[in-house]
Amino acid sequence: MTEIKVDDRLDLKGVVCPINFVKTKLKLEEMQDGQVLEVIIDDGEPMQNVPRSIKEEGHKIIKVEKLSGNSFRLLIKKGGGNLAR
């Protein structure tokens, strides 16, 4: 299995909606298309909203991993910013 190269990271544990999405979106705007951002978010509302919003922005969730405790690790591949249909 090939290891995915992570270009940048955000640890958003304890950050509430919609701030966690805003921080993720701003970080992705700084990155190049095709780069991968690792985001750590809490279960519950963040896990429900952030992946959906990221996809709507035209990016791709390439991996979701449950971590110990009550958090998840998302690997997001930056897209061209095209709105997903």
N, CA, C and O atoms as a CHARMM CRD file, in Angstrom:
* protein
*
  340
    1    1 MET  N      0.84200  -1.18100   0.00000 PROA 1      0.00000
    2    1 MET  CA     0.00000   0.00000   0.00000 PROA 1      0.00000
    3    1 MET  C      0.88700   1.24400   0.00000 PROA 1      0.00000
    4    1 MET  O      1.84400   1.33600   0.76800 PROA 1      0.00000
    5    2 THR  N      0.56300   2.17800  -0.85300 PROA 2      0.00000
    6    2 THR  CA     1.35500   3.39000  -1.00000 PROA 2      0.00000
    7    2 THR  C      0.98400   4.40500   0.07600 PROA 2      0.00000
    8    2 THR  O     -0.19400   4.65200   0.33400 PROA 2      0.00000
    9    3 GLU  N      2.00000   4.98400   0.69500 PROA 3      0.00000
   10    3 GLU  CA     1.77900   6.03200   1.69600 PROA 3      0.00000
   11    3 GLU  C      1.47800   7.34300   0.96300 PROA 3      0.00000
   12    3 GLU  O      2.16100   7.69400   0.00100 PROA 3      0.00000
   13    4 ILE  N      0.46600   8.05000   1.42000 PROA 4      0.00000
   14    4 ILE  CA     0.07500   9.30900   0.81200 PROA 4      0.00000
   15    4 ILE  C      0.95700  10.41700   1.37600 PROA 4      0.00000
   16    4 ILE  O      1.09100  10.54700   2.59300 PROA 4      0.00000
   17    5 LYS  N      1.56000  11.21700   0.49500 PROA 5      0.00000
   18    5 LYS  CA     2.41000  12.32000   0.92300 PROA 5      0.00000
   19    5 LYS  C      1.53000  13.47700   1.39000 PROA 5      0.00000
   20    5 LYS  O      0.69500  13.98000   0.63700 PROA 5      0.00000
   21    6 VAL  N      1.72500  13.89100   2.63600 PROA 6      0.00000
   22    6 VAL  CA     0.97100  15.00500   3.20500 PROA 6      0.00000
   23    6 VAL  C      1.81800  16.27200   3.06800 PROA 6      0.00000
   24    6 VAL  O      2.97200  16.30600   3.49400 PROA 6      0.00000
   25    7 ASP  N      1.23100  17.31400   2.46700 PROA 7      0.00000
   26    7 ASP  CA     1.95500  18.55700   2.23000 PROA 7      0.00000
   27    7 ASP  C      1.81600  19.56200   3.37100 PROA 7      0.00000
   28    7 ASP  O      2.70800  20.38400   3.58200 PROA 7      0.00000
   29    8 ASP  N      0.70900  19.50400   4.10600 PROA 8      0.00000
   30    8 ASP  CA     0.49400  20.42000   5.22100 PROA 8      0.00000
   31    8 ASP  C     -0.49500  19.78700   6.19600 PROA 8      0.00000
   32    8 ASP  O     -1.19700  18.83600   5.85200 PROA 8      0.00000
   33    9 ARG  N     -0.54400  20.32900   7.42800 PROA 9      0.00000
   34    9 ARG  CA    -1.39100  19.73700   8.47100 PROA 9      0.00000
   35    9 ARG  C     -2.11800  20.82500   9.25300 PROA 9      0.00000
   36    9 ARG  O     -1.60900  21.93000   9.44100 PROA 9      0.00000
   37   10 LEU  N     -3.33000  20.47700   9.70700 PROA 10     0.00000
   38   10 LEU  CA    -4.10500  21.32300  10.62100 PROA 10     0.00000
   39   10 LEU  C     -4.67200  20.43600  11.71400 PROA 10     0.00000
   40   10 LEU  O     -5.29000  19.41300  11.42000 PROA 10     0.00000
   41   11 ASP  N     -4.47500  20.81000  12.96500 PROA 11     0.00000
   42   11 ASP  CA    -5.08800  20.10600  14.08800 PROA 11     0.00000
   43   11 ASP  C     -6.20200  21.00400  14.61600 PROA 11     0.00000
   44   11 ASP  O     -5.94400  22.01500  15.26900 PROA 11     0.00000
   45   12 LEU  N     -7.44500  20.62000  14.32300 PROA 12     0.00000
   46   12 LEU  CA    -8.59900  21.44000  14.69300 PROA 12     0.00000
   47   12 LEU  C     -9.44300  20.78900  15.78100 PROA 12     0.00000
   48   12 LEU  O    -10.64100  21.05600  15.88100 PROA 12     0.00000
   49   13 LYS  N     -8.82600  19.93500  16.59800 PROA 13     0.00000
   50   13 LYS  CA    -9.56100  19.34200  17.71700 PROA 13     0.00000
   51   13 LYS  C    -10.00600  20.46600  18.65100 PROA 13     0.00000
   52   13 LYS  O     -9.21800  21.34900  18.99100 PROA 13     0.00000
   53   14 GLY  N    -11.25500  20.42700  19.05700 PROA 14     0.00000
   54   14 GLY  CA   -11.78800  21.43200  19.96500 PROA 14     0.00000
   55   14 GLY  C    -12.25800  22.70000  19.28300 PROA 14     0.00000
   56   14 GLY  O    -12.77600  23.59800  19.94700 PROA 14     0.00000
   57   15 VAL  N    -12.08800  22.79600  17.96300 PROA 15     0.00000
   58   15 VAL  CA   -12.53400  23.97000  17.21500 PROA 15     0.00000
   59   15 VAL  C    -13.96500  23.72300  16.73800 PROA 15     0.00000
   60   15 VAL  O    -14.26000  22.67100  16.17100 PROA 15     0.00000
   61   16 VAL  N    -14.84100  24.67900  16.96700 PROA 16     0.00000
   62   16 VAL  CA   -16.26300  24.50700  16.65700 PROA 16     0.00000
   63   16 VAL  C    -16.58600  24.88600  15.21600 PROA 16     0.00000
   64   16 VAL  O    -15.82800  25.60200  14.56100 PROA 16     0.00000
   65   17 CYS  N    -17.72900  24.39100  14.73300 PROA 17     0.00000
   66   17 CYS  CA   -18.24900  24.77000  13.41800 PROA 17     0.00000
   67   17 CYS  C    -18.76700  26.19600  13.50600 PROA 17     0.00000
   68   17 CYS  O    -19.29600  26.57200  14.55200 PROA 17     0.00000
   69   18 PRO  N    -18.64500  26.99700  12.47900 PROA 18     0.00000
   70   18 PRO  CA   -18.00200  26.71400  11.18800 PROA 18     0.00000
   71   18 PRO  C    -16.53400  27.11400  11.13800 PROA 18     0.00000
   72   18 PRO  O    -15.93600  27.12100  10.06200 PROA 18     0.00000
   73   19 ILE  N    -15.94000  27.44900  12.28600 PROA 19     0.00000
   74   19 ILE  CA   -14.55000  27.91300  12.29500 PROA 19     0.00000
   75   19 ILE  C    -13.60400  26.84600  11.74000 PROA 19     0.00000
   76   19 ILE  O    -12.65100  27.17200  11.03200 PROA 19     0.00000
   77   20 ASN  N    -13.86300  25.57500  12.05600 PROA 20     0.00000
   78   20 ASN  CA   -12.98100  24.51300  11.55800 PROA 20     0.00000
   79   20 ASN  C    -13.02000  24.43400  10.02900 PROA 20     0.00000
   80   20 ASN  O    -11.99100  24.19700   9.39600 PROA 20     0.00000
   81   21 PHE  N    -14.19900  24.63200   9.43300 PROA 21     0.00000
   82   21 PHE  CA   -14.28300  24.64400   7.96700 PROA 21     0.00000
   83   21 PHE  C    -13.56100  25.87100   7.39700 PROA 21     0.00000
   84   21 PHE  O    -12.83600  25.76300   6.40800 PROA 21     0.00000
   85   22 VAL  N    -13.76100  27.02300   8.01800 PROA 22     0.00000
   86   22 VAL  CA   -13.12800  28.26300   7.53400 PROA 22     0.00000
   87   22 VAL  C    -11.60600  28.11500   7.56200 PROA 22     0.00000
   88   22 VAL  O    -10.93200  28.47500   6.59700 PROA 22     0.00000
   89   23 LYS  N    -11.06500  27.59100   8.65700 PROA 23     0.00000
   90   23 LYS  CA    -9.61200  27.40700   8.75700 PROA 23     0.00000
   91   23 LYS  C     -9.10900  26.41600   7.70700 PROA 23     0.00000
   92   23 LYS  O     -8.04500  26.61300   7.12000 PROA 23     0.00000
   93   24 THR  N     -9.88500  25.34100   7.47000 PROA 24     0.00000
   94   24 THR  CA    -9.51600  24.35900   6.44600 PROA 24     0.00000
   95   24 THR  C     -9.52200  25.00200   5.07000 PROA 24     0.00000
   96   24 THR  O     -8.59000  24.81700   4.28800 PROA 24     0.00000
   97   25 LYS  N    -10.57700  25.75900   4.77400 PROA 25     0.00000
   98   25 LYS  CA   -10.69600  26.41600   3.46800 PROA 25     0.00000
   99   25 LYS  C     -9.55300  27.40400   3.24200 PROA 25     0.00000
  100   25 LYS  O     -8.97700  27.44100   2.15400 PROA 25     0.00000
  101   26 LEU  N     -9.22000  28.20100   4.25100 PROA 26     0.00000
  102   26 LEU  CA    -8.12800  29.17200   4.11300 PROA 26     0.00000
  103   26 LEU  C     -6.78800  28.48200   3.88300 PROA 26     0.00000
  104   26 LEU  O     -5.98100  28.94300   3.07600 PROA 26     0.00000
  105   27 LYS  N     -6.55000  27.37800   4.58700 PROA 27     0.00000
  106   27 LYS  CA    -5.29900  26.63600   4.39800 PROA 27     0.00000
  107   27 LYS  C     -5.23100  26.06300   2.98600 PROA 27     0.00000
  108   27 LYS  O     -4.18000  26.11600   2.34800 PROA 27     0.00000
  109   28 LEU  N     -6.34000  25.51600   2.49300 PROA 28     0.00000
  110   28 LEU  CA    -6.36400  24.95800   1.13400 PROA 28     0.00000
  111   28 LEU  C     -6.10900  26.04300   0.09100 PROA 28     0.00000
  112   28 LEU  O     -5.48700  25.77500  -0.93700 PROA 28     0.00000
  113   29 GLU  N     -6.58100  27.27000   0.34200 PROA 29     0.00000
  114   29 GLU  CA    -6.35900  28.36800  -0.59800 PROA 29     0.00000
  115   29 GLU  C     -4.87900  28.70100  -0.73300 PROA 29     0.00000
  116   29 GLU  O     -4.45400  29.21100  -1.77000 PROA 29     0.00000
  117   30 GLU  N     -4.08500  28.42000   0.30400 PROA 30     0.00000
  118   30 GLU  CA    -2.64600  28.68700   0.27500 PROA 30     0.00000
  119   30 GLU  C     -1.87700  27.58800  -0.46200 PROA 30     0.00000
  120   30 GLU  O     -0.70700  27.76800  -0.79800 PROA 30     0.00000
  121   31 MET  N     -2.52800  26.46500  -0.71200 PROA 31     0.00000
  122   31 MET  CA    -1.85800  25.29700  -1.27200 PROA 31     0.00000
  123   31 MET  C     -2.04300  25.21800  -2.78600 PROA 31     0.00000
  124   31 MET  O     -2.92300  25.86700  -3.35000 PROA 31     0.00000
  125   32 GLN  N     -1.19700  24.41000  -3.43700 PROA 32     0.00000
  126   32 GLN  CA    -1.27900  24.18600  -4.87800 PROA 32     0.00000
  127   32 GLN  C     -2.25800  23.04900  -5.18000 PROA 32     0.00000
  128   32 GLN  O     -2.43500  22.14100  -4.36700 PROA 32     0.00000
  129   33 ASP  N     -2.89300  23.10600  -6.36100 PROA 33     0.00000
  130   33 ASP  CA    -3.77500  22.01800  -6.78300 PROA 33     0.00000
  131   33 ASP  C     -3.01200  20.69600  -6.74200 PROA 33     0.00000
  132   33 ASP  O     -1.86300  20.61100  -7.17600 PROA 33     0.00000
  133   34 GLY  N     -3.67000  19.67300  -6.21300 PROA 34     0.00000
  134   34 GLY  CA    -3.07000  18.34900  -6.13600 PROA 34     0.00000
  135   34 GLY  C     -2.34000  18.07900  -4.82600 PROA 34     0.00000
  136   34 GLY  O     -2.03200  16.92700  -4.52200 PROA 34     0.00000
  137   35 GLN  N     -2.05700  19.12100  -4.04400 PROA 35     0.00000
  138   35 GLN  CA    -1.41400  18.90400  -2.76100 PROA 35     0.00000
  139   35 GLN  C     -2.41700  18.32600  -1.76800 PROA 35     0.00000
  140   35 GLN  O     -3.62800  18.45300  -1.94300 PROA 35     0.00000
  141   36 VAL  N     -1.88900  17.68500  -0.71500 PROA 36     0.00000
  142   36 VAL  CA    -2.72200  17.00200   0.26600 PROA 36     0.00000
  143   36 VAL  C     -2.59800  17.69300   1.63000 PROA 36     0.00000
  144   36 VAL  O     -1.50100  17.95700   2.12100 PROA 36     0.00000
  145   37 LEU  N     -3.76100  17.97300   2.21900 PROA 37     0.00000
  146   37 LEU  CA    -3.84600  18.57900   3.54300 PROA 37     0.00000
  147   37 LEU  C     -4.40400  17.54800   4.52100 PROA 37     0.00000
  148   37 LEU  O     -5.44100  16.93500   4.26900 PROA 37     0.00000
  149   38 GLU  N     -3.70000  17.36500   5.63900 PROA 38     0.00000
  150   38 GLU  CA    -4.17900  16.50500   6.71500 PROA 38     0.00000
  151   38 GLU  C     -4.89700  17.39600   7.73400 PROA 38     0.00000
  152   38 GLU  O     -4.33800  18.38200   8.21600 PROA 38     0.00000
  153   39 VAL  N     -6.14700  17.03200   8.05400 PROA 39     0.00000
  154   39 VAL  CA    -6.93200  17.79700   9.01800 PROA 39     0.00000
  155   39 VAL  C     -7.42600  16.84600  10.10200 PROA 39     0.00000
  156   39 VAL  O     -7.97600  15.78600   9.80600 PROA 39     0.00000
  157   40 ILE  N     -7.22500  17.23200  11.35700 PROA 40     0.00000
  158   40 ILE  CA    -7.73900  16.46500  12.49200 PROA 40     0.00000
  159   40 ILE  C     -8.93800  17.24100  13.03900 PROA 40     0.00000
  160   40 ILE  O     -8.81000  18.39800  13.44000 PROA 40     0.00000
  161   41 ILE  N    -10.10000  16.59300  13.05100 PROA 41     0.00000
  162   41 ILE  CA   -11.31500  17.23800  13.55000 PROA 41     0.00000
  163   41 ILE  C    -12.04000  16.30800  14.52000 PROA 41     0.00000
  164   41 ILE  O    -11.80000  15.10200  14.55400 PROA 41     0.00000
  165   42 ASP  N    -12.92800  16.90200  15.30200 PROA 42     0.00000
  166   42 ASP  CA   -13.71900  16.13600  16.25400 PROA 42     0.00000
  167   42 ASP  C    -14.87100  15.42700  15.55400 PROA 42     0.00000
  168   42 ASP  O    -15.30700  15.81500  14.47000 PROA 42     0.00000
  169   43 ASP  N    -15.34800  14.37400  16.21300 PROA 43     0.00000
  170   43 ASP  CA   -16.54900  13.67800  15.75900 PROA 43     0.00000
  171   43 ASP  C    -17.74600  14.59700  15.99800 PROA 43     0.00000
  172   43 ASP  O    -17.61900  15.63500  16.64700 PROA 43     0.00000
  173   44 GLY  N    -18.91100  14.20900  15.46900 PROA 44     0.00000
  174   44 GLY  CA   -20.11900  15.00200  15.67100 PROA 44     0.00000
  175   44 GLY  C    -20.28900  16.02800  14.57100 PROA 44     0.00000
  176   44 GLY  O    -20.07600  15.73300  13.39500 PROA 44     0.00000
  177   45 GLU  N    -20.67500  17.23700  14.95700 PROA 45     0.00000
  178   45 GLU  CA   -20.96300  18.28800  13.98000 PROA 45     0.00000
  179   45 GLU  C    -19.78900  18.57200  13.03200 PROA 45     0.00000
  180   45 GLU  O    -20.01100  18.69100  11.82700 PROA 45     0.00000
  181   46 PRO  N    -18.54200  18.68500  13.53200 PROA 46     0.00000
  182   46 PRO  CA   -17.44200  18.90700  12.59000 PROA 46     0.00000
  183   46 PRO  C    -17.31500  17.79400  11.55000 PROA 46     0.00000
  184   46 PRO  O    -17.11400  18.07100  10.36700 PROA 46     0.00000
  185   47 MET  N    -17.43100  16.54100  11.98500 PROA 47     0.00000
  186   47 MET  CA   -17.29300  15.41900  11.05700 PROA 47     0.00000
  187   47 MET  C    -18.45900  15.36200  10.07100 PROA 47     0.00000
  188   47 MET  O    -18.30100  14.87100   8.95300 PROA 47     0.00000
  189   48 GLN  N    -19.61800  15.85500  10.47300 PROA 48     0.00000
  190   48 GLN  CA   -20.76900  15.89200   9.56900 PROA 48     0.00000
  191   48 GLN  C    -20.62900  17.00300   8.53400 PROA 48     0.00000
  192   48 GLN  O    -20.97200  16.81600   7.36600 PROA 48     0.00000
  193   49 ASN  N    -20.12300  18.16300   8.96300 PROA 49     0.00000
  194   49 ASN  CA   -20.14300  19.34300   8.11000 PROA 49     0.00000
  195   49 ASN  C    -18.88200  19.60000   7.29300 PROA 49     0.00000
  196   49 ASN  O    -18.97400  19.97800   6.12500 PROA 49     0.00000
  197   50 VAL  N    -17.71600  19.40500   7.88000 PROA 50     0.00000
  198   50 VAL  CA   -16.47700  19.76100   7.18200 PROA 50     0.00000
  199   50 VAL  C    -16.28000  18.94400   5.89800 PROA 50     0.00000
  200   50 VAL  O    -16.02900  19.54500   4.85300 PROA 50     0.00000
  201   51 PRO  N    -16.38000  17.60500   5.91800 PROA 51     0.00000
  202   51 PRO  CA   -16.17900  16.86500   4.66100 PROA 51     0.00000
  203   51 PRO  C    -17.17000  17.27300   3.56800 PROA 51     0.00000
  204   51 PRO  O    -16.79000  17.41200   2.40500 PROA 51     0.00000
  205   52 ARG  N    -18.41800  17.46300   3.93400 PROA 52     0.00000
  206   52 ARG  CA   -19.42900  17.85900   2.94400 PROA 52     0.00000
  207   52 ARG  C    -19.07900  19.21700   2.33100 PROA 52     0.00000
  208   52 ARG  O    -19.13400  19.38800   1.11300 PROA 52     0.00000
  209   53 SER  N    -18.72200  20.17100   3.17900 PROA 53     0.00000
  210   53 SER  CA   -18.39300  21.51300   2.70000 PROA 53     0.00000
  211   53 SER  C    -17.14200  21.51100   1.83200 PROA 53     0.00000
  212   53 SER  O    -17.06900  22.23700   0.84000 PROA 53     0.00000
  213   54 ILE  N    -16.15900  20.70000   2.20100 PROA 54     0.00000
  214   54 ILE  CA   -14.92200  20.59400   1.42100 PROA 54     0.00000
  215   54 ILE  C    -15.23000  20.06800   0.01800 PROA 54     0.00000
  216   54 ILE  O    -14.70700  20.58600  -0.96800 PROA 54     0.00000
  217   55 LYS  N    -16.07200  19.04700  -0.07300 PROA 55     0.00000
  218   55 LYS  CA   -16.44900  18.49200  -1.37700 PROA 55     0.00000
  219   55 LYS  C    -17.18900  19.53500  -2.20700 PROA 55     0.00000
  220   55 LYS  O    -16.97500  19.63200  -3.41500 PROA 55     0.00000
  221   56 GLU  N    -18.05900  20.31800  -1.56500 PROA 56     0.00000
  222   56 GLU  CA   -18.79800  21.37300  -2.27400 PROA 56     0.00000
  223   56 GLU  C    -17.85600  22.43500  -2.82900 PROA 56     0.00000
  224   56 GLU  O    -18.18300  23.10100  -3.81100 PROA 56     0.00000
  225   57 GLU  N    -16.69100  22.59800  -2.21000 PROA 57     0.00000
  226   57 GLU  CA   -15.69300  23.56900  -2.67800 PROA 57     0.00000
  227   57 GLU  C    -14.86900  23.01200  -3.84900 PROA 57     0.00000
  228   57 GLU  O    -14.05900  23.73600  -4.42900 PROA 57     0.00000
  229   58 GLY  N    -15.07000  21.72900  -4.20000 PROA 58     0.00000
  230   58 GLY  CA   -14.36500  21.14600  -5.33500 PROA 58     0.00000
  231   58 GLY  C    -13.11800  20.35900  -4.97400 PROA 58     0.00000
  232   58 GLY  O    -12.32200  20.02000  -5.85000 PROA 58     0.00000
  233   59 HSD  N    -12.94000  20.06400  -3.68500 PROA 59     0.00000
  234   59 HSD  CA   -11.78700  19.28700  -3.23700 PROA 59     0.00000
  235   59 HSD  C    -12.21500  17.82800  -3.03200 PROA 59     0.00000
  236   59 HSD  O    -13.40400  17.51100  -3.06900 PROA 59     0.00000
  237   60 LYS  N    -11.24200  16.95800  -2.81900 PROA 60     0.00000
  238   60 LYS  CA   -11.53700  15.52300  -2.70200 PROA 60     0.00000
  239   60 LYS  C    -11.02500  14.99300  -1.36600 PROA 60     0.00000
  240   60 LYS  O     -9.87000  15.20500  -0.99700 PROA 60     0.00000
  241   61 ILE  N    -11.90600  14.30000  -0.65000 PROA 61     0.00000
  242   61 ILE  CA   -11.50000  13.60200   0.56900 PROA 61     0.00000
  243   61 ILE  C    -10.91800  12.26100   0.12000 PROA 61     0.00000
  244   61 ILE  O    -11.63800  11.41200  -0.40600 PROA 61     0.00000
  245   62 ILE  N     -9.61800  12.07700   0.32900 PROA 62     0.00000
  246   62 ILE  CA    -9.00500  10.84200  -0.15600 PROA 62     0.00000
  247   62 ILE  C     -8.84500   9.78900   0.93200 PROA 62     0.00000
  248   62 ILE  O     -8.60600   8.61800   0.63700 PROA 62     0.00000
  249   63 LYS  N     -8.98000  10.20700   2.20700 PROA 63     0.00000
  250   63 LYS  CA    -8.90200   9.22600   3.28700 PROA 63     0.00000
  251   63 LYS  C     -9.56400   9.78800   4.53700 PROA 63     0.00000
  252   63 LYS  O     -9.41900  10.96800   4.85800 PROA 63     0.00000
  253   64 VAL  N    -10.29600   8.92200   5.23700 PROA 64     0.00000
  254   64 VAL  CA   -10.87800   9.26300   6.53400 PROA 64     0.00000
  255   64 VAL  C    -10.45500   8.16700   7.49500 PROA 64     0.00000
  256   64 VAL  O    -10.64900   6.98100   7.22800 PROA 64     0.00000
  257   65 GLU  N     -9.87900   8.57400   8.60800 PROA 65     0.00000
  258   65 GLU  CA    -9.36700   7.60600   9.57700 PROA 65     0.00000
  259   65 GLU  C     -9.82000   7.99900  10.98400 PROA 65     0.00000
  260   65 GLU  O     -9.61700   9.13300  11.41900 PROA 65     0.00000
  261   66 LYS  N    -10.43300   7.05200  11.68200 PROA 66     0.00000
  262   66 LYS  CA   -10.85500   7.27800  13.06900 PROA 66     0.00000
  263   66 LYS  C     -9.62400   7.19600  13.95500 PROA 66     0.00000
  264   66 LYS  O     -8.85800   6.23500  13.88100 PROA 66     0.00000
  265   67 LEU  N     -9.43700   8.20800  14.79200 PROA 67     0.00000
  266   67 LEU  CA    -8.31100   8.23600  15.71600 PROA 67     0.00000
  267   67 LEU  C     -8.79100   7.86000  17.11100 PROA 67     0.00000
  268   67 LEU  O     -9.99300   7.78600  17.36500 PROA 67     0.00000
  269   68 SER  N     -7.84500   7.62400  18.00900 PROA 68     0.00000
  270   68 SER  CA    -8.23700   7.35400  19.38200 PROA 68     0.00000
  271   68 SER  C     -8.90300   8.60200  19.94600 PROA 68     0.00000
  272   68 SER  O     -8.63900   9.72100  19.50600 PROA 68     0.00000
  273   69 GLY  N     -9.75200   8.39000  20.90700 PROA 69     0.00000
  274   69 GLY  CA   -10.51100   9.52800  21.42200 PROA 69     0.00000
  275   69 GLY  C    -11.71700   9.75400  20.53500 PROA 69     0.00000
  276   69 GLY  O    -12.31800   8.80300  20.03500 PROA 69     0.00000
  277   70 ASN  N    -12.06000  10.97800  20.34800 PROA 70     0.00000
  278   70 ASN  CA   -13.27200  11.31000  19.61100 PROA 70     0.00000
  279   70 ASN  C    -12.95300  12.18600  18.41000 PROA 70     0.00000
  280   70 ASN  O    -13.63100  13.18400  18.16600 PROA 70     0.00000
  281   71 SER  N    -11.90400  11.80700  17.64800 PROA 71     0.00000
  282   71 SER  CA   -11.51200  12.63600  16.51900 PROA 71     0.00000
  283   71 SER  C    -11.24100  11.78800  15.28000 PROA 71     0.00000
  284   71 SER  O    -11.11400  10.56600  15.34400 PROA 71     0.00000
  285   72 PHE  N    -11.15800  12.48900  14.14900 PROA 72     0.00000
  286   72 PHE  CA   -10.92200  11.86000  12.85500 PROA 72     0.00000
  287   72 PHE  C     -9.79200  12.57400  12.13300 PROA 72     0.00000
  288   72 PHE  O     -9.57100  13.77000  12.32000 PROA 72     0.00000
  289   73 ARG  N     -9.08600  11.82300  11.31100 PROA 73     0.00000
  290   73 ARG  CA    -8.02900  12.36400  10.44700 PROA 73     0.00000
  291   73 ARG  C     -8.55400  12.32600   9.01600 PROA 73     0.00000
  292   73 ARG  O     -8.90100  11.26400   8.49900 PROA 73     0.00000
  293   74 LEU  N     -8.60900  13.48600   8.38800 PROA 74     0.00000
  294   74 LEU  CA    -9.02600  13.58900   6.99000 PROA 74     0.00000
  295   74 LEU  C     -7.81700  13.93500   6.13800 PROA 74     0.00000
  296   74 LEU  O     -7.01000  14.78400   6.51600 PROA 74     0.00000
  297   75 LEU  N     -7.69000  13.28600   4.99700 PROA 75     0.00000
  298   75 LEU  CA    -6.70700  13.69100   4.00500 PROA 75     0.00000
  299   75 LEU  C     -7.48700  14.27400   2.84000 PROA 75     0.00000
  300   75 LEU  O     -8.32200  13.60300   2.23400 PROA 75     0.00000
  301   76 ILE  N     -7.20100  15.54300   2.53500 PROA 76     0.00000
  302   76 ILE  CA    -7.94600  16.28200   1.52800 PROA 76     0.00000
  303   76 ILE  C     -7.00200  16.65700   0.39700 PROA 76     0.00000
  304   76 ILE  O     -5.96500  17.28000   0.62600 PROA 76     0.00000
  305   77 LYS  N     -7.36300  16.27700  -0.82100 PROA 77     0.00000
  306   77 LYS  CA    -6.58000  16.64600  -2.00000 PROA 77     0.00000
  307   77 LYS  C     -7.19300  17.90400  -2.59000 PROA 77     0.00000
  308   77 LYS  O     -8.37800  17.94000  -2.92400 PROA 77     0.00000
  309   78 LYS  N     -6.36200  18.93700  -2.71200 PROA 78     0.00000
  310   78 LYS  CA    -6.88300  20.20000  -3.22000 PROA 78     0.00000
  311   78 LYS  C     -7.26100  20.05100  -4.68400 PROA 78     0.00000
  312   78 LYS  O     -6.48000  19.57300  -5.50700 PROA 78     0.00000
  313   79 GLY  N     -8.47500  20.47100  -4.98000 PROA 79     0.00000
  314   79 GLY  CA    -8.95700  20.45700  -6.35400 PROA 79     0.00000
  315   79 GLY  C     -8.76400  21.82700  -6.97500 PROA 79     0.00000
  316   79 GLY  O     -8.08600  22.68300  -6.40600 PROA 79     0.00000
  317   80 GLY  N     -9.35300  22.03400  -8.13000 PROA 80     0.00000
  318   80 GLY  CA    -9.21500  23.30300  -8.82500 PROA 80     0.00000
  319   80 GLY  C    -10.15100  24.36800  -8.33100 PROA 80     0.00000
  320   80 GLY  O    -10.19300  25.46600  -8.88700 PROA 80     0.00000
  321   81 GLY  N    -10.92100  24.06100  -7.27400 PROA 81     0.00000
  322   81 GLY  CA   -11.86300  25.03500  -6.76800 PROA 81     0.00000
  323   81 GLY  C    -13.18100  25.03800  -7.52100 PROA 81     0.00000
  324   81 GLY  O    -14.03900  25.89200  -7.29800 PROA 81     0.00000
  325   82 ASN  N    -13.33300  24.05100  -8.43300 PROA 82     0.00000
  326   82 ASN  CA   -14.59700  23.94700  -9.17200 PROA 82     0.00000
  327   82 ASN  C    -15.67600  23.44600  -8.24100 PROA 82     0.00000
  328   82 ASN  O    -15.43100  22.57000  -7.41200 PROA 82     0.00000
  329   83 LEU  N    -16.85900  23.99400  -8.37300 PROA 83     0.00000
  330   83 LEU  CA   -17.96700  23.52400  -7.54300 PROA 83     0.00000
  331   83 LEU  C    -18.37600  22.14200  -7.98200 PROA 83     0.00000
  332   83 LEU  O    -18.60900  21.89500  -9.16500 PROA 83     0.00000
  333   84 ALA  N    -18.46100  21.24800  -7.03300 PROA 84     0.00000
  334   84 ALA  CA   -18.88500  19.87400  -7.32800 PROA 84     0.00000
  335   84 ALA  C    -20.38200  19.86400  -7.60600 PROA 84     0.00000
  336   84 ALA  O    -21.14800  20.62300  -7.01200 PROA 84     0.00000
  337   85 ARG  N    -20.76900  19.01500  -8.49400 PROA 85     0.00000
  338   85 ARG  CA   -22.21200  18.89800  -8.83500 PROA 85     0.00000
  339   85 ARG  C    -22.78200  17.68100  -8.17600 PROA 85     0.00000
  340   85 ARG  O    -23.97000  17.39600  -8.32800 PROA 85     0.00000
